[in-house]
Amino acid sequence: QVQLVESGGGFVQPGGSLRLSCAASGRIFSISLMGWYRQAPGEQRELVASITSSDSTNYADSVKGRFTISRDNAKNTVYLQMNSLKPEDTAVYYCNAAVRISIRSASSNYWGKGTLVTVSS
């Protein structure tokens, strides 16, 4: 019913930048909260940043001042601009969205398949 597709991951040197995108498609009535999570090998999945439909944002302490989350509601797309990347940022990044498929439905969480970000010299 709803698909989230991430793009923009890749290999980058420390101090570099990447911009991740996540486009939602399918049966979408509205999208409230959207966010980015990440999971490093052997680690738990953690929230990186989230953004509401009114552009209120929340960031993990480890990325504050370096990452910026934004969204384009007309395109059902959320972005994560990542600057000053560190090796500790290496992880698979997952897109998440709370989506209503109709006015009669409550929001449900959907996940993308993830995109790998590798920060290394």
GROMACS .gro file of C-alpha atoms in nm:
model
  121
    1GLN     CA    1   0.000   0.000   0.000
    2VAL     CA    2   0.280   0.241   0.093
    3GLN     CA    3   0.643   0.225  -0.009
    4LEU     CA    4   0.936   0.430   0.116
    5VAL     CA    5   1.246   0.441  -0.101
    6GLU     CA    6   1.570   0.590   0.027
    7SER     CA    7   1.852   0.721  -0.188
    8GLY     CA    8   2.175   0.915  -0.150
    9GLY     CA    9   2.382   0.680   0.061
   10GLY     CA   10   2.739   0.599  -0.026
   11PHE     CA   11   3.103   0.621   0.071
   12VAL     CA   12   3.242   0.952   0.197
   13GLN     CA   13   3.554   1.072   0.376
   14PRO     CA   14   3.541   1.219   0.727
   15GLY     CA   15   3.434   1.582   0.710
   16GLY     CA   16   3.239   1.525   0.392
   17SER     CA   17   2.869   1.559   0.323
   18LEU     CA   18   2.583   1.350   0.194
   19ARG     CA   19   2.218   1.421   0.133
   20LEU     CA   20   1.970   1.140   0.184
   21SER     CA   21   1.625   1.140   0.029
   22CYS     CA   22   1.320   0.930   0.103
   23ALA     CA   23   1.017   0.937  -0.123
   24ALA     CA   24   0.686   0.787  -0.013
   25SER     CA   25   0.451   0.649  -0.275
   26GLY     CA   26   0.135   0.443  -0.297
   27ARG     CA   27  -0.194   0.492  -0.120
   28ILE     CA   28  -0.131   0.805   0.084
   29PHE     CA   29  -0.389   1.033   0.236
   30SER     CA   30  -0.152   1.221   0.461
   31ILE     CA   31   0.183   1.184   0.635
   32SER     CA   32   0.233   1.319   0.984
   33LEU     CA   33   0.570   1.236   1.141
   34MET     CA   34   0.868   1.144   0.924
   35GLY     CA   35   1.209   1.049   1.046
   36TRP     CA   36   1.547   0.891   0.990
   37TYR     CA   37   1.688   0.607   1.197
   38ARG     CA   38   2.023   0.437   1.173
   39GLN     CA   39   2.173   0.107   1.279
   40ALA     CA   40   2.542   0.028   1.295
   41PRO     CA   41   2.671  -0.331   1.304
   42GLY     CA   42   2.612  -0.482   1.647
   43GLU     CA   43   2.419  -0.176   1.763
   44GLN     CA   44   2.055  -0.099   1.827
   45ARG     CA   45   1.856   0.108   1.583
   46GLU     CA   46   1.841   0.468   1.698
   47LEU     CA   47   1.650   0.779   1.602
   48VAL     CA   48   1.864   1.030   1.416
   49ALA     CA   49   1.611   1.301   1.337
   50SER     CA   50   1.239   1.350   1.296
   51ILE     CA   51   1.013   1.617   1.155
   52THR     CA   52   0.641   1.684   1.189
   53SER     CA   53   0.402   1.801   0.921
   54SER     CA   54   0.444   2.154   1.058
   55ASP     CA   55   0.826   2.133   1.035
   56SER     CA   56   0.897   2.087   1.404
   57THR     CA   57   1.226   1.894   1.428
   58ASN     CA   58   1.404   1.672   1.676
   59TYR     CA   59   1.765   1.549   1.661
   60ALA     CA   60   1.982   1.302   1.841
   61ASP     CA   61   2.247   1.479   2.047
   62SER     CA   62   2.522   1.315   1.844
   63VAL     CA   63   2.412   1.486   1.520
   64LYS     CA   64   2.291   1.826   1.641
   65GLY     CA   65   2.454   2.107   1.448
   66ARG     CA   66   2.571   1.872   1.173
   67PHE     CA   67   2.255   1.716   1.029
   68THR     CA   68   1.943   1.891   0.903
   69ILE     CA   69   1.611   1.720   0.835
   70SER     CA   70   1.353   1.873   0.603
   71ARG     CA   71   1.048   1.766   0.405
   72ASP     CA   72   0.855   1.852   0.094
   73ASN     CA   73   0.492   1.769   0.164
   74ALA     CA   74   0.389   1.817  -0.199
   75LYS     CA   75   0.634   1.544  -0.299
   76ASN     CA   76   0.586   1.322   0.008
   77THR     CA   77   0.961   1.334   0.052
   78VAL     CA   78   1.189   1.377   0.351
   79TYR     CA   79   1.557   1.470   0.334
   80LEU     CA   80   1.855   1.443   0.563
   81GLN     CA   81   2.145   1.675   0.491
   82MET     CA   82   2.452   1.534   0.664
   83ASN     CA   83   2.756   1.758   0.703
   84SER     CA   84   3.086   1.716   0.886
   85LEU     CA   85   3.046   1.341   0.875
   86LYS     CA   86   3.238   1.128   1.121
   87PRO     CA   87   3.333   0.759   1.111
   88GLU     CA   88   3.086   0.708   1.396
   89ASP     CA   89   2.807   0.804   1.155
   90THR     CA   90   2.866   0.487   0.955
   91ALA     CA   91   2.542   0.288   0.955
   92VAL     CA   92   2.245   0.179   0.752
   93TYR     CA   93   2.001   0.468   0.749
   94TYR     CA   94   1.629   0.391   0.744
   95CYS     CA   95   1.342   0.618   0.655
   96ASN     CA   96   1.026   0.602   0.865
   97ALA     CA   97   0.688   0.766   0.817
   98ALA     CA   98   0.352   0.768   0.992
   99VAL     CA   99   0.103   0.744   0.706
  100ARG     CA  100  -0.275   0.759   0.684
  101ILE     CA  101  -0.399   0.581   0.374
  102SER     CA  102  -0.748   0.733   0.399
  103ILE     CA  103  -0.944   0.976   0.612
  104ARG     CA  104  -1.101   0.677   0.787
  105SER     CA  105  -0.769   0.524   0.885
  106ALA     CA  106  -0.535   0.588   1.174
  107SER     CA  107  -0.166   0.642   1.106
  108SER     CA  108   0.057   0.340   1.058
  109ASN     CA  109   0.435   0.322   1.055
  110TYR     CA  110   0.616   0.234   0.734
  111TRP     CA  111   0.985   0.168   0.682
  112GLY     CA  112   1.221   0.192   0.392
  113LYS     CA  113   1.471  -0.082   0.315
  114GLY     CA  114   1.764   0.133   0.420
  115THR     CA  115   2.064   0.293   0.254
  116LEU     CA  116   2.423   0.240   0.364
  117VAL     CA  117   2.639   0.534   0.465
  118THR     CA  118   3.009   0.463   0.511
  119VAL     CA  119   3.238   0.733   0.650
  120SER     CA  120   3.602   0.632   0.627
  121SER     CA  121   3.944   0.748   0.513
   0.00000   0.00000   0.00000
